[in-house]
mmCIF file of C-alpha atoms in Angstrom:
data_model
loop_
_atom_site.group_PDB
_atom_site.id
_atom_site.type_symbol
_atom_site.label_atom_id
_atom_site.label_comp_id
_atom_site.label_asym_id
_atom_site.label_seq_id
_atom_site.Cartn_x
_atom_site.Cartn_y
_atom_site.Cartn_z
ATOM 1 C CA UNK A 1 0.014 -0.011 0.016
ATOM 2 C CA UNK A 2 1.072 3.632 0.095
ATOM 3 C CA UNK A 3 3.972 4.927 2.160
ATOM 4 C CA UNK A 4 1.688 7.743 3.272
ATOM 5 C CA UNK A 5 -1.805 6.858 4.549
ATOM 6 C CA UNK A 6 -4.347 9.292 5.952
ATOM 7 C CA UNK A 7 -7.005 7.416 7.720
ATOM 8 C CA UNK A 8 -11.109 8.201 7.799
ATOM 9 C CA UNK A 9 -14.593 6.606 7.735
ATOM 10 C CA UNK A 10 -16.880 4.939 10.271
ATOM 11 C CA UNK A 11 -15.175 1.678 11.135
ATOM 12 C CA UNK A 12 -18.492 0.222 12.292
ATOM 13 C CA UNK A 13 -19.821 0.784 8.798
ATOM 14 C CA UNK A 14 -16.981 -1.161 7.265
ATOM 15 C CA UNK A 15 -17.630 -4.192 9.460
ATOM 16 C CA UNK A 16 -21.402 -3.999 9.010
ATOM 17 C CA UNK A 17 -21.065 -3.448 5.250
ATOM 18 C CA UNK A 18 -23.510 -0.574 5.479
ATOM 19 C CA UNK A 19 -21.527 2.112 3.712
ATOM 20 C CA UNK A 20 -21.756 3.044 0.053
ATOM 21 C CA UNK A 21 -18.441 3.788 -1.775
ATOM 22 C CA UNK A 22 -19.373 7.389 -2.568
ATOM 23 C CA UNK A 23 -20.072 8.161 1.060
ATOM 24 C CA UNK A 24 -17.039 6.542 2.601
ATOM 25 C CA UNK A 25 -14.652 9.451 2.371
ATOM 26 C CA UNK A 26 -12.082 7.349 0.566
ATOM 27 C CA UNK A 27 -10.102 8.623 -2.395
ATOM 28 C CA UNK A 28 -7.055 7.628 -4.394
ATOM 29 C CA UNK A 29 -4.777 10.663 -4.277
ATOM 30 C CA UNK A 30 -2.246 9.045 -6.613
ATOM 31 C CA UNK A 31 -1.317 5.595 -7.909
ATOM 32 C CA UNK A 32 0.332 4.716 -4.608
ATOM 33 C CA UNK A 33 -1.539 6.804 -2.035
ATOM 34 C CA UNK A 34 -5.021 6.198 -0.571
ATOM 35 C CA UNK A 35 -6.713 8.757 1.657
ATOM 36 C CA UNK A 36 -9.322 7.616 4.175
ATOM 37 C CA UNK A 37 -11.098 10.181 6.372
ATOM 38 C CA UNK A 38 -12.495 8.945 9.701
ATOM 39 C CA UNK A 39 -15.700 10.329 11.203
ATOM 40 C CA UNK A 40 -14.337 9.617 14.737
ATOM 41 C CA UNK A 41 -11.111 8.415 16.375
ATOM 42 C CA UNK A 42 -10.246 4.781 15.695
ATOM 43 C CA UNK A 43 -6.819 3.834 17.058
ATOM 44 C CA UNK A 44 -7.364 0.248 15.925
ATOM 45 C CA UNK A 45 -8.049 1.243 12.312
ATOM 46 C CA UNK A 46 -4.800 -0.010 10.720
ATOM 47 C CA UNK A 47 -5.534 -3.401 12.269
ATOM 48 C CA UNK A 48 -9.072 -3.224 10.915
ATOM 49 C CA UNK A 49 -7.604 -2.981 7.399
ATOM 50 C CA UNK A 50 -6.433 -6.573 7.757
ATOM 51 C CA UNK A 51 -10.008 -7.816 7.991
ATOM 52 C CA UNK A 52 -11.236 -9.383 4.766
ATOM 53 C CA UNK A 53 -14.187 -6.940 4.427
ATOM 54 C CA UNK A 54 -11.688 -4.185 3.678
ATOM 55 C CA UNK A 55 -9.855 -6.050 0.944
ATOM 56 C CA UNK A 56 -10.083 -4.346 -2.491
ATOM 57 C CA UNK A 57 -12.134 -6.146 -5.121
ATOM 58 C CA UNK A 58 -11.658 -5.614 -8.891
ATOM 59 C CA UNK A 59 -15.376 -5.926 -9.657
ATOM 60 C CA UNK A 60 -18.567 -7.508 -8.490
ATOM 61 C CA UNK A 61 -18.423 -9.909 -11.422
ATOM 62 C CA UNK A 62 -14.924 -11.017 -10.436
ATOM 63 C CA UNK A 63 -15.865 -11.313 -6.775
ATOM 64 C CA UNK A 64 -18.826 -13.586 -7.410
ATOM 65 C CA UNK A 65 -17.301 -15.730 -10.157
ATOM 66 C CA UNK A 66 -15.962 -19.232 -9.744
ATOM 67 C CA UNK A 67 -14.099 -18.850 -13.049
ATOM 68 C CA UNK A 68 -10.336 -18.307 -12.564
ATOM 69 C CA UNK A 69 -10.239 -16.377 -15.851
ATOM 70 C CA UNK A 70 -12.323 -13.547 -14.332
ATOM 71 C CA UNK A 71 -10.767 -13.691 -10.850
ATOM 72 C CA UNK A 72 -8.438 -10.719 -10.285
ATOM 73 C CA UNK A 73 -6.148 -10.887 -7.256
ATOM 74 C CA UNK A 74 -3.761 -8.347 -5.677
ATOM 75 C CA UNK A 75 -2.678 -10.906 -3.041
ATOM 76 C CA UNK A 76 0.156 -13.352 -2.753
ATOM 77 C CA UNK A 77 -1.753 -15.940 -4.804
ATOM 78 C CA UNK A 78 -4.161 -16.177 -7.742
ATOM 79 C CA UNK A 79 -6.931 -18.684 -8.255
ATOM 80 C CA UNK A 80 -6.351 -21.239 -11.012
ATOM 81 C CA UNK A 81 -9.037 -23.824 -10.170
ATOM 82 C CA UNK A 82 -12.213 -23.892 -8.134
ATOM 83 C CA UNK A 83 -14.441 -26.934 -7.659
ATOM 84 C CA UNK A 84 -17.394 -25.946 -5.432
ATOM 85 C CA UNK A 85 -17.462 -28.294 -2.396
ATOM 86 C CA UNK A 86 -14.314 -29.900 -3.787
ATOM 87 C CA UNK A 87 -11.119 -27.910 -3.798
ATOM 88 C CA UNK A 88 -9.522 -24.556 -4.510
ATOM 89 C CA UNK A 89 -6.101 -24.370 -6.132
ATOM 90 C CA UNK A 90 -3.954 -21.250 -5.922
ATOM 91 C CA UNK A 91 -0.586 -20.412 -7.453
ATOM 92 C CA UNK A 92 1.924 -17.748 -6.580
ATOM 93 C CA UNK A 93 0.999 -14.345 -8.023
ATOM 94 C CA UNK A 94 3.791 -13.129 -10.326
ATOM 95 C CA UNK A 95 2.560 -9.545 -9.946
ATOM 96 C CA UNK A 96 2.424 -9.561 -6.171
ATOM 97 C CA UNK A 97 4.544 -6.737 -4.645
ATOM 98 C CA UNK A 98 6.281 -9.049 -2.177
ATOM 99 C CA UNK A 99 6.513 -12.129 -4.451
ATOM 100 C CA UNK A 100 10.156 -12.767 -3.568
ATOM 101 C CA UNK A 101 9.156 -13.620 -0.013
ATOM 102 C CA UNK A 102 6.297 -15.992 -0.926
ATOM 103 C CA UNK A 103 7.717 -19.378 0.005
ATOM 104 C CA UNK A 104 5.092 -21.820 -1.375
ATOM 105 C CA UNK A 105 4.366 -21.914 -5.095
ATOM 106 C CA UNK A 106 1.052 -23.870 -4.994
ATOM 107 C CA UNK A 107 -1.636 -24.089 -2.371
ATOM 108 C CA UNK A 108 -4.664 -26.360 -2.375
ATOM 109 C CA UNK A 109 -7.559 -25.798 -0.014
ATOM 110 C CA UNK A 110 -9.796 -28.832 0.634
ATOM 111 C CA UNK A 111 -13.207 -28.045 2.174
ATOM 112 C CA UNK A 112 -14.179 -30.792 4.614
ATOM 113 C CA UNK A 113 -17.334 -31.242 6.737
ATOM 114 C CA UNK A 114 -15.698 -31.604 10.190
ATOM 115 C CA UNK A 115 -12.548 -32.119 12.240
ATOM 116 C CA UNK A 116 -12.723 -35.907 12.051
ATOM 117 C CA UNK A 117 -12.582 -35.768 8.266
ATOM 118 C CA UNK A 118 -9.528 -33.462 8.503
ATOM 119 C CA UNK A 119 -7.813 -35.854 10.938
ATOM 120 C CA UNK A 120 -8.458 -38.890 8.708
ATOM 121 C CA UNK A 121 -7.062 -37.053 5.634
ATOM 122 C CA UNK A 122 -4.099 -35.852 7.610
ATOM 123 C CA UNK A 123 -3.231 -39.328 8.904
ATOM 124 C CA UNK A 124 -3.528 -40.679 5.369
ATOM 125 C CA UNK A 125 -0.991 -38.106 4.150
ATOM 126 C CA UNK A 126 -3.599 -36.241 2.053
ATOM 127 C CA UNK A 127 -3.240 -32.985 3.969
ATOM 128 C CA UNK A 128 -0.079 -31.115 5.090
ATOM 129 C CA UNK A 129 -1.880 -29.196 7.835
ATOM 130 C CA UNK A 130 -5.329 -28.953 9.374
ATOM 131 C CA UNK A 131 -7.557 -26.121 10.471
ATOM 132 C CA UNK A 132 -8.641 -27.917 13.588
ATOM 133 C CA UNK A 133 -8.229 -31.129 15.645
ATOM 134 C CA UNK A 134 -11.070 -33.421 16.897
ATOM 135 C CA UNK A 135 -11.324 -33.466 20.696
ATOM 136 C CA UNK A 136 -11.627 -37.239 20.807
ATOM 137 C CA UNK A 137 -8.277 -37.687 19.127
ATOM 138 C CA UNK A 138 -6.339 -35.240 21.273
ATOM 139 C CA UNK A 139 -4.952 -37.877 23.631
ATOM 140 C CA UNK A 140 -3.504 -40.062 20.936
ATOM 141 C CA UNK A 141 -2.185 -37.034 18.974
ATOM 142 C CA UNK A 142 -0.362 -35.725 22.044
ATOM 143 C CA UNK A 143 1.188 -39.165 22.560
ATOM 144 C CA UNK A 144 1.983 -40.066 19.003
ATOM 145 C CA UNK A 145 2.553 -36.690 17.274
ATOM 146 C CA UNK A 146 3.417 -34.102 19.977
ATOM 147 C CA UNK A 147 5.681 -32.027 17.747
ATOM 148 C CA UNK A 148 2.974 -31.770 15.053
ATOM 149 C CA UNK A 149 0.303 -30.378 17.357
ATOM 150 C CA UNK A 150 0.334 -26.570 17.540
ATOM 151 C CA UNK A 151 -1.891 -24.912 20.187
ATOM 152 C CA UNK A 152 -2.078 -21.131 20.576
ATOM 153 C CA UNK A 153 -4.528 -18.740 22.307
ATOM 154 C CA UNK A 154 -6.449 -16.275 20.209
ATOM 155 C CA UNK A 155 -9.060 -13.608 20.690
ATOM 156 C CA UNK A 156 -12.306 -15.524 20.993
ATOM 157 C CA UNK A 157 -14.773 -16.401 23.731
ATOM 158 C CA UNK A 158 -17.279 -19.240 23.999
ATOM 159 C CA UNK A 159 -20.344 -18.284 26.038
ATOM 160 C CA UNK A 160 -24.017 -18.854 26.779
ATOM 161 C CA UNK A 161 -26.509 -15.958 26.584
ATOM 162 C CA UNK A 162 -29.586 -15.555 28.700
ATOM 163 C CA UNK A 163 -32.901 -14.541 27.205
ATOM 164 C CA UNK A 164 -33.389 -11.194 28.913
ATOM 165 C CA UNK A 165 -36.601 -10.401 27.015
ATOM 166 C CA UNK A 166 -38.850 -12.592 29.178
ATOM 167 C CA UNK A 167 -39.124 -14.624 32.366
ATOM 168 C CA UNK A 168 -37.449 -16.260 34.157
ATOM 169 C CA UNK A 169 -34.274 -14.251 33.454
ATOM 170 C CA UNK A 170 -35.683 -10.832 32.680
ATOM 171 C CA UNK A 171 -35.218 -8.516 35.711
ATOM 172 C CA UNK A 172 -33.735 -11.335 37.780
ATOM 173 C CA UNK A 173 -30.015 -10.706 38.265
ATOM 174 C CA UNK A 174 -29.828 -13.063 41.279
ATOM 175 C CA UNK A 175 -31.034 -15.986 39.141
ATOM 176 C CA UNK A 176 -28.649 -15.193 36.303
ATOM 177 C CA UNK A 177 -25.732 -14.879 38.717
ATOM 178 C CA UNK A 178 -26.626 -18.213 40.391
ATOM 179 C CA UNK A 179 -26.429 -20.040 37.057
ATOM 180 C CA UNK A 180 -23.195 -18.311 36.108
ATOM 181 C CA UNK A 181 -21.536 -19.255 39.469
ATOM 182 C CA UNK A 182 -22.830 -22.842 39.445
ATOM 183 C CA UNK A 183 -20.605 -23.749 36.444
ATOM 184 C CA UNK A 184 -17.148 -25.148 37.202
ATOM 185 C CA UNK A 185 -15.158 -23.811 34.251
ATOM 186 C CA UNK A 186 -11.874 -25.343 35.382
ATOM 187 C CA UNK A 187 -13.374 -28.833 35.478
ATOM 188 C CA UNK A 188 -14.838 -28.275 32.010
ATOM 189 C CA UNK A 189 -11.426 -27.309 30.598
ATOM 190 C CA UNK A 190 -9.750 -30.226 32.407
ATOM 191 C CA UNK A 191 -12.076 -32.989 31.353
ATOM 192 C CA UNK A 192 -14.162 -31.791 28.348
ATOM 193 C CA UNK A 193 -12.159 -29.145 26.451
ATOM 194 C CA UNK A 194 -8.478 -29.866 27.238
ATOM 195 C CA UNK A 195 -7.138 -27.809 24.381
ATOM 196 C CA UNK A 196 -5.192 -25.099 26.137
ATOM 197 C CA UNK A 197 -8.232 -22.802 26.472
ATOM 198 C CA UNK A 198 -8.457 -20.571 29.514
ATOM 199 C CA UNK A 199 -11.468 -20.293 31.848
ATOM 200 C CA UNK A 200 -13.512 -17.133 31.191
ATOM 201 C CA UNK A 201 -14.727 -15.072 34.119
ATOM 202 C CA UNK A 202 -15.152 -11.992 31.909
ATOM 203 C CA UNK A 203 -15.937 -11.398 28.210
ATOM 204 C CA UNK A 204 -12.934 -9.683 26.667
ATOM 205 C CA UNK A 205 -10.017 -12.128 26.302
ATOM 206 C CA UNK A 206 -6.562 -11.604 27.771
ATOM 207 C CA UNK A 207 -4.086 -10.413 25.187
ATOM 208 C CA UNK A 208 -6.423 -7.837 23.640
ATOM 209 C CA UNK A 209 -4.581 -4.746 22.533
ATOM 210 C CA UNK A 210 -4.478 -1.845 24.942
ATOM 211 C CA UNK A 211 -6.733 -3.543 27.475
ATOM 212 C CA UNK A 212 -6.720 -5.276 30.811
ATOM 213 C CA UNK A 213 -9.400 -8.018 30.862
ATOM 214 C CA UNK A 214 -12.048 -7.655 33.544
ATOM 215 C CA UNK A 215 -13.496 -10.474 35.614
ATOM 216 C CA UNK A 216 -15.949 -11.190 38.383
ATOM 217 C CA UNK A 217 -14.565 -10.705 41.895
ATOM 218 C CA UNK A 218 -15.497 -14.289 42.819
ATOM 219 C CA UNK A 219 -13.352 -15.834 40.064
ATOM 220 C CA UNK A 220 -10.873 -17.332 42.540
ATOM 221 C CA UNK A 221 -13.391 -18.287 45.172
ATOM 222 C CA UNK A 222 -12.956 -21.893 46.385
ATOM 223 C CA UNK A 223 -15.444 -24.253 44.866
ATOM 224 C CA UNK A 224 -17.412 -24.997 48.061
ATOM 225 C CA UNK A 225 -17.922 -21.315 48.818
ATOM 226 C CA UNK A 226 -18.786 -20.580 45.162
ATOM 227 C CA UNK A 227 -21.428 -23.280 45.104
ATOM 228 C CA UNK A 228 -22.912 -22.226 48.447
ATOM 229 C CA UNK A 229 -23.209 -18.665 47.242
ATOM 230 C CA UNK A 230 -24.855 -19.798 43.992
ATOM 231 C CA UNK A 231 -27.399 -21.857 46.016
ATOM 232 C CA UNK A 232 -28.262 -18.833 48.199
ATOM 233 C CA UNK A 233 -28.808 -16.686 45.124
ATOM 234 C CA UNK A 234 -30.976 -19.384 43.581
ATOM 235 C CA UNK A 235 -33.129 -19.326 46.709
ATOM 236 C CA UNK A 236 -33.351 -15.537 46.655
ATOM 237 C CA UNK A 237 -34.566 -15.773 43.077
ATOM 238 C CA UNK A 238 -37.464 -17.995 44.298
ATOM 239 C CA UNK A 239 -36.227 -21.447 43.379
ATOM 240 C CA UNK A 240 -35.013 -24.542 45.202
ATOM 241 C CA UNK A 241 -34.342 -28.227 44.509
ATOM 242 C CA UNK A 242 -37.975 -28.782 45.607
ATOM 243 C CA UNK A 243 -39.256 -26.013 43.316
ATOM 244 C CA UNK A 244 -36.766 -26.186 40.438
ATOM 245 C CA UNK A 245 -36.285 -23.932 37.491
ATOM 246 C CA UNK A 246 -37.080 -25.463 34.075
ATOM 247 C CA UNK A 247 -35.250 -24.040 31.092
ATOM 248 C CA UNK A 248 -34.479 -24.705 27.469
ATOM 249 C CA UNK A 249 -30.843 -24.645 26.312
ATOM 250 C CA UNK A 250 -30.317 -24.213 22.547
ATOM 251 C CA UNK A 251 -27.102 -25.092 20.694
ATOM 252 C CA UNK A 252 -25.972 -26.100 17.223
ATOM 253 C CA UNK A 253 -25.208 -29.712 16.394
ATOM 254 C CA UNK A 254 -21.610 -30.588 17.123
ATOM 255 C CA UNK A 255 -20.212 -33.425 19.297
ATOM 256 C CA UNK A 256 -18.003 -31.160 21.377
ATOM 257 C CA UNK A 257 -20.669 -28.533 21.793
ATOM 258 C CA UNK A 258 -23.264 -31.133 22.837
ATOM 259 C CA UNK A 259 -20.866 -32.701 25.353
ATOM 260 C CA UNK A 260 -20.290 -29.339 26.885
ATOM 261 C CA UNK A 261 -24.062 -28.598 27.049
ATOM 262 C CA UNK A 262 -24.606 -31.940 28.802
ATOM 263 C CA UNK A 263 -21.923 -31.104 31.330
ATOM 264 C CA UNK A 264 -23.348 -27.649 32.028
ATOM 265 C CA UNK A 265 -26.819 -29.019 32.461
ATOM 266 C CA UNK A 266 -25.442 -31.670 34.884
ATOM 267 C CA UNK A 267 -23.719 -28.999 36.926
ATOM 268 C CA UNK A 268 -26.914 -26.959 37.163
ATOM 269 C CA UNK A 269 -28.875 -30.078 38.148
ATOM 270 C CA UNK A 270 -26.419 -31.214 40.784
ATOM 271 C CA UNK A 271 -25.760 -27.788 42.292
ATOM 272 C CA UNK A 272 -29.156 -26.100 42.016
ATOM 273 C CA UNK A 273 -31.620 -28.789 40.940
ATOM 274 C CA UNK A 274 -32.379 -27.140 37.596
ATOM 275 C CA UNK A 275 -34.186 -29.216 34.966
ATOM 276 C CA UNK A 276 -32.684 -28.461 31.504
ATOM 277 C CA UNK A 277 -34.138 -29.374 28.111
ATOM 278 C CA UNK A 278 -31.356 -29.630 25.578
ATOM 279 C CA UNK A 279 -32.266 -28.427 22.093
ATOM 280 C CA UNK A 280 -29.800 -29.626 19.475
ATOM 281 C CA UNK A 281 -30.260 -28.133 15.990
ATOM 282 C CA UNK A 282 -28.490 -28.358 12.658
ATOM 283 C CA UNK A 283 -26.462 -25.187 12.166
ATOM 284 C CA UNK A 284 -28.615 -23.468 9.529
ATOM 285 C CA UNK A 285 -31.726 -24.109 11.547
ATOM 286 C CA UNK A 286 -29.926 -22.892 14.676
ATOM 287 C CA UNK A 287 -29.043 -19.593 13.033
ATOM 288 C CA UNK A 288 -32.743 -18.828 12.689
ATOM 289 C CA UNK A 289 -33.658 -20.177 16.136
ATOM 290 C CA UNK A 290 -31.069 -18.072 17.923
ATOM 291 C CA UNK A 291 -32.858 -14.962 16.683
ATOM 292 C CA UNK A 292 -36.193 -16.246 17.977
ATOM 293 C CA UNK A 293 -35.816 -15.907 21.746
ATOM 294 C CA UNK A 294 -39.257 -17.427 22.321
ATOM 295 C CA UNK A 295 -37.610 -20.826 21.559
ATOM 296 C CA UNK A 296 -34.960 -20.767 24.294
ATOM 297 C CA UNK A 297 -34.025 -19.479 27.680
ATOM 298 C CA UNK A 298 -30.274 -19.949 27.234
ATOM 299 C CA UNK A 299 -28.390 -20.187 23.915
ATOM 300 C CA UNK A 300 -24.839 -21.301 23.106
ATOM 301 C CA UNK A 301 -22.820 -18.641 21.250
ATOM 302 C CA UNK A 302 -19.271 -17.582 20.489
ATOM 303 C CA UNK A 303 -17.510 -14.393 19.452
ATOM 304 C CA UNK A 304 -14.241 -14.107 17.611
ATOM 305 C CA UNK A 305 -12.566 -10.733 17.227
ATOM 306 C CA UNK A 306 -12.931 -9.043 13.855
ATOM 307 C CA UNK A 307 -9.991 -6.833 14.865
ATOM 308 C CA UNK A 308 -7.706 -6.636 17.849
ATOM 309 C CA UNK A 309 -9.604 -4.260 20.080
ATOM 310 C CA UNK A 310 -11.921 -4.582 23.118
ATOM 311 C CA UNK A 311 -14.602 -2.732 21.212
ATOM 312 C CA UNK A 312 -14.975 -5.679 18.864
ATOM 313 C CA UNK A 313 -16.273 -7.687 21.874
ATOM 314 C CA UNK A 314 -18.177 -5.055 23.820
ATOM 315 C CA UNK A 315 -20.078 -3.677 20.827
ATOM 316 C CA UNK A 316 -22.004 -6.937 20.699
ATOM 317 C CA UNK A 317 -23.883 -5.819 23.857
ATOM 318 C CA UNK A 318 -24.841 -2.384 22.515
ATOM 319 C CA UNK A 319 -28.617 -1.924 22.548
ATOM 320 C CA UNK A 320 -29.932 -2.738 19.118
ATOM 321 C CA UNK A 321 -26.822 -4.598 17.994
ATOM 322 C CA UNK A 322 -27.571 -7.380 15.502
ATOM 323 C CA UNK A 323 -25.270 -9.561 17.663
ATOM 324 C CA UNK A 324 -27.065 -8.873 20.941
ATOM 325 C CA UNK A 325 -29.063 -12.122 21.006
ATOM 326 C CA UNK A 326 -29.723 -11.797 24.730
ATOM 327 C CA UNK A 327 -31.550 -8.489 24.434
ATOM 328 C CA UNK A 328 -29.208 -6.716 26.847
ATOM 329 C CA UNK A 329 -30.187 -3.051 27.377
ATOM 330 C CA UNK A 330 -28.243 -0.796 29.744
ATOM 331 C CA UNK A 331 -28.078 2.930 29.097
ATOM 332 C CA UNK A 332 -24.945 3.425 31.246
ATOM 333 C CA UNK A 333 -23.153 0.754 29.210
ATOM 334 C CA UNK A 334 -24.282 2.375 25.923
ATOM 335 C CA UNK A 335 -23.104 5.783 27.091
ATOM 336 C CA UNK A 336 -19.676 4.443 27.990
ATOM 337 C CA UNK A 337 -19.285 2.882 24.540
ATOM 338 C CA UNK A 338 -20.285 6.195 22.897
ATOM 339 C CA UNK A 339 -17.762 8.028 25.057
ATOM 340 C CA UNK A 340 -15.018 5.543 24.107
ATOM 341 C CA UNK A 341 -15.810 6.028 20.430
ATOM 342 C CA UNK A 342 -15.213 9.750 20.628
ATOM 343 C CA UNK A 343 -12.009 9.477 22.683
ATOM 344 C CA UNK A 344 -8.709 9.737 20.837
ATOM 345 C CA UNK A 345 -6.465 9.258 23.887
ATOM 346 C CA UNK A 346 -5.738 5.512 23.935
ATOM 347 C CA UNK A 347 -5.198 5.348 27.745
ATOM 348 C CA UNK A 348 -8.420 7.163 28.495
ATOM 349 C CA UNK A 349 -10.244 5.033 25.935
ATOM 350 C CA UNK A 350 -8.923 1.895 27.592
ATOM 351 C CA UNK A 351 -10.210 3.009 31.000
ATOM 352 C CA UNK A 352 -13.660 3.759 29.571
ATOM 353 C CA UNK A 353 -13.934 0.398 27.854
ATOM 354 C CA UNK A 354 -12.805 -1.462 30.969
ATOM 355 C CA UNK A 355 -15.505 0.442 32.910
ATOM 356 C CA UNK A 356 -18.089 -0.603 30.330
ATOM 357 C CA UNK A 357 -17.155 -4.239 30.693
ATOM 358 C CA UNK A 358 -17.467 -4.020 34.454
ATOM 359 C CA UNK A 359 -20.996 -2.499 34.093
ATOM 360 C CA UNK A 360 -21.991 -5.322 31.757
ATOM 361 C CA UNK A 361 -20.531 -8.101 33.950
ATOM 362 C CA UNK A 362 -22.424 -6.761 36.931
ATOM 363 C CA UNK A 363 -25.698 -7.394 35.038
ATOM 364 C CA UNK A 364 -24.852 -11.041 34.193
ATOM 365 C CA UNK A 365 -26.412 -11.062 30.701
ATOM 366 C CA UNK A 366 -24.181 -13.934 29.521
ATOM 367 C CA UNK A 367 -22.195 -16.891 30.838
ATOM 368 C CA UNK A 368 -18.638 -16.830 29.488
ATOM 369 C CA UNK A 369 -17.174 -20.349 29.697
ATOM 370 C CA UNK A 370 -13.695 -20.186 28.082
ATOM 371 C CA UNK A 371 -11.361 -18.218 25.844
ATOM 372 C CA UNK A 372 -10.387 -20.011 22.643
ATOM 373 C CA UNK A 373 -7.131 -21.472 21.490
ATOM 374 C CA UNK A 374 -6.337 -22.628 17.941
ATOM 375 C CA UNK A 375 -5.562 -26.287 17.385
ATOM 376 C CA UNK A 376 -3.750 -27.326 14.204
ATOM 377 C CA UNK A 377 -1.647 -30.190 12.959
ATOM 378 C CA UNK A 378 1.425 -29.461 10.839
ATOM 379 C CA UNK A 379 3.478 -32.152 9.089
ATOM 380 C CA UNK A 380 7.129 -32.040 10.241
ATOM 381 C CA UNK A 381 8.194 -30.608 6.868
ATOM 382 C CA UNK A 382 5.890 -27.531 7.156
ATOM 383 C CA UNK A 383 7.450 -24.509 8.907
ATOM 384 C CA UNK A 384 6.840 -20.826 9.355
ATOM 385 C CA UNK A 385 3.658 -20.691 11.368
ATOM 386 C CA UNK A 386 3.362 -17.404 13.332
ATOM 387 C CA UNK A 387 0.634 -17.559 15.967
ATOM 388 C CA UNK A 388 -1.282 -14.310 16.264
ATOM 389 C CA UNK A 389 -4.172 -12.922 18.325
ATOM 390 C CA UNK A 390 -6.609 -13.153 15.404
ATOM 391 C CA UNK A 391 -5.843 -16.752 14.490
ATOM 392 C CA UNK A 392 -4.983 -15.936 10.886
ATOM 393 C CA UNK A 393 -2.694 -18.384 9.098
ATOM 394 C CA UNK A 394 -1.195 -16.968 5.891
ATOM 395 C CA UNK A 395 0.214 -19.434 3.363
ATOM 396 C CA UNK A 396 2.614 -16.698 2.204
ATOM 397 C CA UNK A 397 4.734 -17.157 5.303
ATOM 398 C CA UNK A 398 4.885 -20.937 5.345
ATOM 399 C CA UNK A 399 7.769 -23.043 4.054
ATOM 400 C CA UNK A 400 7.698 -26.653 2.895
ATOM 401 C CA UNK A 401 10.822 -28.836 3.000
ATOM 402 C CA UNK A 402 11.449 -31.311 0.217
ATOM 403 C CA UNK A 403 10.092 -34.706 1.230
#
């Protein structure tokens, strides 16, 4: 890109895809200089430019085509073959500005339905690396291929959201807090999700740029005291093991996700006496159901950072956000986000965002369970992986030894 870059435009419009080119305040000053005018301070903006929604596209026709002849690329690779649901083959782009540092000449992407299919292909020597690793195979992989397993934390959080639009969770903080405290996150990560994830007692992951992650003050409370407190709150909310809460827990079909939901329901049952109906739906059906809060009391969700900034996480709770499935609505929280958006000083902005997370956590609208880690397998002859907070693996930086 240009040596000189003036930066503009509403970053939220870029992510949402709401802006029209003529209204963006973007102009090409010369062949090697782009000017972008921001409507408000955005200290994370350069990082935002690494998100795929900001990548330049030659034309709509080229963007939507599966025909390599009409696909124009300004990246490290160009498309030479595309078989929908089959494979994508890329070759090194001879016109790429940094072509001398592109180590791999050909890359083939193989779409597969799940982690088990990846693992089978990898074991058979049909893949050089994987995008993920099946939980059931982790033990044998750690024993048989420890040097090939690469685990690294990244900015993502797995959580459950309460339905705050209706009973029993609307206007009942004590009940929400009881359910949050009744879950033993460390046991979950030890026995169910042993992938290097970290227990989540807040929403914004550790390692987020210019931010100190917030957490509930009871995070380190011994288990017995934590459970006792959860039971007292459950009673205050009007429930007991004799008069239990009945709820519906919605999640998308996936063996690991289902195993976790069963474990959480068991913890609620043992600790509080809650009766939980598990609703397991195919992913496309689930996407519609999660937006219909009449179908669930608690829903399984996850958020992965679009860019390395706390705002990427906290904006999901803004009133009216398309990502606010819980229906969270707190004017103080909204005002703090607005203040942060108009603050250019990074230290002051950090303090405001940390305050906003504390306000949100005090309301218990969600149940964070763990912060994510990436899990990939690399053949011994593949080198050059550079773990990063956004979990982006670029083929450009990889090297493959002769084998």
